[in-house]
mmCIF file of C-alpha atoms in Angstrom:
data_model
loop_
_atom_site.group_PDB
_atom_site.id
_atom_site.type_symbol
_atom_site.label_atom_id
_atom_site.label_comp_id
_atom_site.label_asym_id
_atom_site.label_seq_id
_atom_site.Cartn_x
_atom_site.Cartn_y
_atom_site.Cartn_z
ATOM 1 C CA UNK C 1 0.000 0.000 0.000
ATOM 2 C CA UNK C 2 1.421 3.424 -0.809
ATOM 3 C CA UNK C 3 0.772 6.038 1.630
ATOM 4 C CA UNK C 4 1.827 10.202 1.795
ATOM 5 C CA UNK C 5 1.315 11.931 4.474
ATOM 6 C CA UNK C 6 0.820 15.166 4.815
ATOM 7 C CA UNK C 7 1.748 17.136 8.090
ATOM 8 C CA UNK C 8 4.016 20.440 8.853
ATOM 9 C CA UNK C 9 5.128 19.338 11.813
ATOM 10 C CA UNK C 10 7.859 17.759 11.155
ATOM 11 C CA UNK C 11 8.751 15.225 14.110
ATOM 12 C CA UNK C 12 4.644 14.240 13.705
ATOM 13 C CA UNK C 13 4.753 13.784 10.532
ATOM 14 C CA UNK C 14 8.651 11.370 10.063
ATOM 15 C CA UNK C 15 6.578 9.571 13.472
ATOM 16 C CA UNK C 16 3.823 8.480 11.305
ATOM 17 C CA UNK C 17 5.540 7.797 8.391
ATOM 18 C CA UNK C 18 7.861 5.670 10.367
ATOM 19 C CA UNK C 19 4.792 3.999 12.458
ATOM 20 C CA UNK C 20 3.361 3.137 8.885
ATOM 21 C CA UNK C 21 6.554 1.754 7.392
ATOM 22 C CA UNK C 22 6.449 -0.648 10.497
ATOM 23 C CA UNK C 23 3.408 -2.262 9.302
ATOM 24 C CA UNK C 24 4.575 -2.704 5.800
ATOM 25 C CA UNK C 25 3.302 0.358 3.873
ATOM 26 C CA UNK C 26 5.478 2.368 1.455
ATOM 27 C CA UNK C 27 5.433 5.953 2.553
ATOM 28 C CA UNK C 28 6.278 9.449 1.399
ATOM 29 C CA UNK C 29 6.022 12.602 3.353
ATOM 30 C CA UNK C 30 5.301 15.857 2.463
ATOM 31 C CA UNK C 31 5.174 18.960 5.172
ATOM 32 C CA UNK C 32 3.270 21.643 3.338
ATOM 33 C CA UNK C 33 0.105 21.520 1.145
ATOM 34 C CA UNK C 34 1.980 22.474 -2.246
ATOM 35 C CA UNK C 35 4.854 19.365 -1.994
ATOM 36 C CA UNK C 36 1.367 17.408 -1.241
ATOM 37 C CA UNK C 37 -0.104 18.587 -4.542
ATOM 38 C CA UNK C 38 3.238 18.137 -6.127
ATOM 39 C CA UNK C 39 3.816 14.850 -5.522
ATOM 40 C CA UNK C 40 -0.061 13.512 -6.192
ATOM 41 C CA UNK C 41 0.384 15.287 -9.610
ATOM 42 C CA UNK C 42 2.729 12.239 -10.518
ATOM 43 C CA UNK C 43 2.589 9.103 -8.039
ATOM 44 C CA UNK C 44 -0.670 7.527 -7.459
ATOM 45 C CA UNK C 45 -1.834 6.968 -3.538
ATOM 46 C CA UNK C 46 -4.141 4.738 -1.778
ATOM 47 C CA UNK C 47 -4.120 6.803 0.933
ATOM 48 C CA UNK C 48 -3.549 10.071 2.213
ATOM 49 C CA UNK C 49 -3.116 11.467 5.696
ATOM 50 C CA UNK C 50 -3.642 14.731 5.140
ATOM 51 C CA UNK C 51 -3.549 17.747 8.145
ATOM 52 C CA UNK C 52 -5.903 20.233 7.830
ATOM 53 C CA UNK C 53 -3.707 23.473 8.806
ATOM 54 C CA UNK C 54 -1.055 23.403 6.306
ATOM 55 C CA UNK C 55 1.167 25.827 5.637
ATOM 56 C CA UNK C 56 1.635 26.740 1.686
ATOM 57 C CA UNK C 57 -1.835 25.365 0.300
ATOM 58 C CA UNK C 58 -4.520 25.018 3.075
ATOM 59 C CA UNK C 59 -5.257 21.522 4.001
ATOM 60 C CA UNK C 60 -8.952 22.288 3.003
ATOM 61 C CA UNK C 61 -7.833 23.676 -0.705
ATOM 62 C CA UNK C 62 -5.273 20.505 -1.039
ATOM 63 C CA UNK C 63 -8.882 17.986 -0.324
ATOM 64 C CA UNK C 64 -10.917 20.000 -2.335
ATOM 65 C CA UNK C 65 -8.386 19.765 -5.216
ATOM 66 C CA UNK C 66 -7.910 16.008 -5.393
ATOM 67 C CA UNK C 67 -11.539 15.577 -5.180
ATOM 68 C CA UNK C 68 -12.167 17.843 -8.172
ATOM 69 C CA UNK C 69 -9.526 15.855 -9.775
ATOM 70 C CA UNK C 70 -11.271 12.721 -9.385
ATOM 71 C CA UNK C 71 -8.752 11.623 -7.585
ATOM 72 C CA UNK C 72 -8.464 7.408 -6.889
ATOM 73 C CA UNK C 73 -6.866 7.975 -3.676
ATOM 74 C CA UNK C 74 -9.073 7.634 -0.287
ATOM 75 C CA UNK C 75 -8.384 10.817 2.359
ATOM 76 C CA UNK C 76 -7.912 10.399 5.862
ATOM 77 C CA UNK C 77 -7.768 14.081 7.192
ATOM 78 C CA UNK C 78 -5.927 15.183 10.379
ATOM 79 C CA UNK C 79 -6.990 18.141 12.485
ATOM 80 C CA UNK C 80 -6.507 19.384 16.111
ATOM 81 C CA UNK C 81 -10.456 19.881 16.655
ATOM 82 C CA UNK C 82 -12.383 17.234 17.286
ATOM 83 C CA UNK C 83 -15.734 19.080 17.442
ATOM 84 C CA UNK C 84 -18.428 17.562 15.747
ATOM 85 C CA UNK C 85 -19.047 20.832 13.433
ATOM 86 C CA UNK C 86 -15.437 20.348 11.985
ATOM 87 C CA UNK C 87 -15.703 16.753 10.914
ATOM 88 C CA UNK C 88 -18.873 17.587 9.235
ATOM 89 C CA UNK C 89 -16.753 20.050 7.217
ATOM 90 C CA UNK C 90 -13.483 18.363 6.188
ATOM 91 C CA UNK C 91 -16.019 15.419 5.230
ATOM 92 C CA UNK C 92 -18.321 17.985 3.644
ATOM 93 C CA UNK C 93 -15.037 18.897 1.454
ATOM 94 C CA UNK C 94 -14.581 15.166 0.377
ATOM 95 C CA UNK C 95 -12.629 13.546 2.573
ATOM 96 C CA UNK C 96 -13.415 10.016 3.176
ATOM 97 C CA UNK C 97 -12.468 9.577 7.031
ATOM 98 C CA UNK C 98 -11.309 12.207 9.984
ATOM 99 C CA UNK C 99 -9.328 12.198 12.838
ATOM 100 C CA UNK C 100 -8.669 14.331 15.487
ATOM 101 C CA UNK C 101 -5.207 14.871 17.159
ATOM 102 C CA UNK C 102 -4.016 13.371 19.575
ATOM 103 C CA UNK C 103 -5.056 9.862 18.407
ATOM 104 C CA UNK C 104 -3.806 6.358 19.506
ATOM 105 C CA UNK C 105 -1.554 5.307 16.561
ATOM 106 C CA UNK C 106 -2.818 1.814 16.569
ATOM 107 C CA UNK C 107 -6.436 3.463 15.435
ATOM 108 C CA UNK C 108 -4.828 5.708 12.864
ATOM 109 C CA UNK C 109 -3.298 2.394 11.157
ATOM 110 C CA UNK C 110 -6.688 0.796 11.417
ATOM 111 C CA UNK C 111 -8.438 3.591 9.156
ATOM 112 C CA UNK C 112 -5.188 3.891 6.320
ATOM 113 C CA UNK C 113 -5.651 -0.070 6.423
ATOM 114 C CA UNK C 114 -10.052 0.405 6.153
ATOM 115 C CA UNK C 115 -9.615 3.106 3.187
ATOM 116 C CA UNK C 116 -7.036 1.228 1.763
ATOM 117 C CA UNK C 117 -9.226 -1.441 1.215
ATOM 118 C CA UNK C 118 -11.570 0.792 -0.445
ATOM 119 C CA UNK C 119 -8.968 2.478 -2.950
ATOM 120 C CA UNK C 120 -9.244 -0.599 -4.922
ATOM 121 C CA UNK C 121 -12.236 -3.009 -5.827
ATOM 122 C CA UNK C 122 -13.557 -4.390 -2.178
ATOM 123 C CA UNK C 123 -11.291 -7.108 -1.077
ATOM 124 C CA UNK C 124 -11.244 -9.636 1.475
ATOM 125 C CA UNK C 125 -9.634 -8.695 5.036
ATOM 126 C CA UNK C 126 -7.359 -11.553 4.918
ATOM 127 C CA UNK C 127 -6.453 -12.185 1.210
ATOM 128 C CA UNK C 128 -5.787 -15.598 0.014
ATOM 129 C CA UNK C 129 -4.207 -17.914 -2.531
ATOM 130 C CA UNK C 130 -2.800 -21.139 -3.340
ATOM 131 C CA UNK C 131 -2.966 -22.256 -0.179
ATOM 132 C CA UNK C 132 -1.398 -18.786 0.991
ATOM 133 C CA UNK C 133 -3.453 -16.736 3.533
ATOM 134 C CA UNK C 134 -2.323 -12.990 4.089
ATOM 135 C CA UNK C 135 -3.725 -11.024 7.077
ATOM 136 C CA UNK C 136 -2.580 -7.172 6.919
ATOM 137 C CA UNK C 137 -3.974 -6.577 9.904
ATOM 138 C CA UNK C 138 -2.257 -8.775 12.127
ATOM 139 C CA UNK C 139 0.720 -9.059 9.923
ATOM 140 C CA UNK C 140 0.457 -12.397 9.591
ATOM 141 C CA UNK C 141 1.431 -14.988 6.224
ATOM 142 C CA UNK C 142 0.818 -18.954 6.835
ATOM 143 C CA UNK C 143 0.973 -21.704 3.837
ATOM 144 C CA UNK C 144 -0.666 -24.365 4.329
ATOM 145 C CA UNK C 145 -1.724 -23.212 7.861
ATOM 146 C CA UNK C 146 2.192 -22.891 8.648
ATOM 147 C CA UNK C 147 3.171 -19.399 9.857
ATOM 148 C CA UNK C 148 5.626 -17.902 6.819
ATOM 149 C CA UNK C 149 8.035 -14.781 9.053
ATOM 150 C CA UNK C 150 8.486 -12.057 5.960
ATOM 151 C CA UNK C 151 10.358 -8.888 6.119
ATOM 152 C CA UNK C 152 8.465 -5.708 5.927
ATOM 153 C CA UNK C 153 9.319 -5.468 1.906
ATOM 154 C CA UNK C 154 8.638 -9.628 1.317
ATOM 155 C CA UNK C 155 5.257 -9.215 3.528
ATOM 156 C CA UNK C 156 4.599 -6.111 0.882
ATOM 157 C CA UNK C 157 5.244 -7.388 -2.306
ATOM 158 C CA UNK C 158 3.117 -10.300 -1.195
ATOM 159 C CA UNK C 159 0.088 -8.493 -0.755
ATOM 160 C CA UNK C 160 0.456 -6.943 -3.436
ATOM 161 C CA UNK C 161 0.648 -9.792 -5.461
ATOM 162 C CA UNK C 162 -2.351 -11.473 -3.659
ATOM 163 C CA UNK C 163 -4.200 -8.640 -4.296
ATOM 164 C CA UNK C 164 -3.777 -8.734 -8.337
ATOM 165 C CA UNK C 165 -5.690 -11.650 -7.429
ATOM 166 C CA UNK C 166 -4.050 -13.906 -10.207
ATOM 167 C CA UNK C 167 -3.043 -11.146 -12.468
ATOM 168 C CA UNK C 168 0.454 -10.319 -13.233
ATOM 169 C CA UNK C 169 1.914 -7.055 -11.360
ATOM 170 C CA UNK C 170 5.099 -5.106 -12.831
ATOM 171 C CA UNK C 171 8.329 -4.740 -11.516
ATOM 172 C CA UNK C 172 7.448 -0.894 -11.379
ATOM 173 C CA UNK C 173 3.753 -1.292 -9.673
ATOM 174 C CA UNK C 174 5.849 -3.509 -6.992
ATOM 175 C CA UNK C 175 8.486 -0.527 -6.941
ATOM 176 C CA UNK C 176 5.428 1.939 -6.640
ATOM 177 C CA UNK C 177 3.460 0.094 -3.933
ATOM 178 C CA UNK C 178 6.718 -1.338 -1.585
ATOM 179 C CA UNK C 179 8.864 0.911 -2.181
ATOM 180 C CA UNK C 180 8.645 4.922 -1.278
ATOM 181 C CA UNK C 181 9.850 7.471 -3.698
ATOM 182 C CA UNK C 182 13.480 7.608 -2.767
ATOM 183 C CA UNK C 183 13.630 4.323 -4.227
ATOM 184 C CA UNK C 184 16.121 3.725 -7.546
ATOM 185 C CA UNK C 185 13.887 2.891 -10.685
ATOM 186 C CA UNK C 186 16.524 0.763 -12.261
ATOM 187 C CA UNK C 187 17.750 -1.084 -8.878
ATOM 188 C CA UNK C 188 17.452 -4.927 -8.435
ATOM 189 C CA UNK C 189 15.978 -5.006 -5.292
ATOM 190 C CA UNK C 190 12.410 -6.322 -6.551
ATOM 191 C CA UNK C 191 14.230 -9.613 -8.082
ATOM 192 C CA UNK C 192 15.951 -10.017 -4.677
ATOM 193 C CA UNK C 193 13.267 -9.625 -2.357
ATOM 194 C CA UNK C 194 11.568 -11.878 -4.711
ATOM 195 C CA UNK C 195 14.171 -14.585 -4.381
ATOM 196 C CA UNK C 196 14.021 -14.434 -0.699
ATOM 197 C CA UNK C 197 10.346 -14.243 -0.910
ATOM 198 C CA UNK C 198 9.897 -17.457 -2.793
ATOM 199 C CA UNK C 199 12.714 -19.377 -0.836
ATOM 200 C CA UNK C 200 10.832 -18.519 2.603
ATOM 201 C CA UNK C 201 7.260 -19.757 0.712
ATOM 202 C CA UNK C 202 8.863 -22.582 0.081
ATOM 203 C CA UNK C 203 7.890 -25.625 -2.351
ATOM 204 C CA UNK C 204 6.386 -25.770 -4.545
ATOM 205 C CA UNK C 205 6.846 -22.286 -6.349
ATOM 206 C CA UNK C 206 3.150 -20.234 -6.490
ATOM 207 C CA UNK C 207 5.096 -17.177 -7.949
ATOM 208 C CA UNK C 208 5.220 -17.055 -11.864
ATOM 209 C CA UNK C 209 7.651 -14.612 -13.262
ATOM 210 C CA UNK C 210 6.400 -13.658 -16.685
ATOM 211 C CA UNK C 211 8.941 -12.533 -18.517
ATOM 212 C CA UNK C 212 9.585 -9.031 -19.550
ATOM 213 C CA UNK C 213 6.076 -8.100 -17.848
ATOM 214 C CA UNK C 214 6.216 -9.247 -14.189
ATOM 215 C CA UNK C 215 5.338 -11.378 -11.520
ATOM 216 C CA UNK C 216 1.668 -13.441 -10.683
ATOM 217 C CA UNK C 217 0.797 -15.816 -7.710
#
């Protein structure tokens, strides 16, 4: 799942995006409302965590733009008010979920993990395949009902590739959804995560490489 959030201050805002890395999302960071529009003009979300008082662009302008855009990607917007009459507004300007500060991080990972699921056609909480069960939630992978320990990056690329449900995923959709932006285009690591992916999985192989396209499970 790729994530940006969107927060000015700055020790919030590398706390989240580290919290979120933790539980296997790919995630950018942007700490005013114009690098937010910036970097939604060219890399495609499933979620954003955006703060309402934003310096640059307005929080409020920054929703109200990606929903005129038609944007794909589902908004979880951050404020320091939790009165009822301000949630009705940032929902009123499109955003699909609200939170007010301070917030128990384990609830804030719930919600990117809900409107994740909602970016894309409606999935399954705990996705499965060829005998492969995935639970993002817990963080859990068995085959075969026998727990499978994955890095952060393996547990990734394996949901996304459970996701495709059966259809083959590129080497730069894995990139896009694993990996965060600081990521080279034209480094190896997707082959090598896959090797280690596919040795821990074990036998016999359920991931197809199709060459010059991609991978499918």
């Amino acid at each position: 799942m790729r994530v940006l959030v969107v927060e000015d201050e700055r020790v919030l805002a590398d706390a989240i995006a580290t919290g979120l890395r933790r539980e296997a999302m790919a995630v950018d960071v942007a700490y005013d409302g114009g690098g937010a529009l910036e970097r939604t003009s060219y890399i495609d979300y499933d979620v954003i965590v955006l703060d309402r008082d934003l310096p640059v662009v307005h929080g409020d302008e920054v929703c109200r733009r990606l929903v005129e855009q038609r944007t794909a990607s589902r908004i979880l917007m951050l404020t320091a008010s939790g009165d009822v009459d301000d949630k009705v507004e940032g929902l009123g300007l499109g955003a699909d979920d609200y939170l007010a500060k301070p917030f128990v991080f384990i609830e804030l990972v719930a919600r990117v993990r809900a409107l994740g699921r909602r970016s894309a056609p409606a999935l399954p909480p705990v996705l499965e395949r060829g005998g492969i069960t995935l639970d993002p939630g817990k963080r859990l992978v068995r085959r075969d009902g026998k727990e499978v320990v994955l890095t952060k990056k393996e547990f990734a690329v394996l949901e996304e590739l459970l996701r495709a449900d059966g259809a083959v995923v590129s080497q730069e959709d894995l990139l896009d959804k694993a990996w965060d932006e600081n990521i080279d285009p034209f480094t190896n690591v997707v082959r090598v995560t896959m090797m280690t992916l596919r040795k821990k999985l074990g036998e016999p192989q359920v991931i197809e490489t199709v060459p010059g396209v991609g991978y499918k499970l």
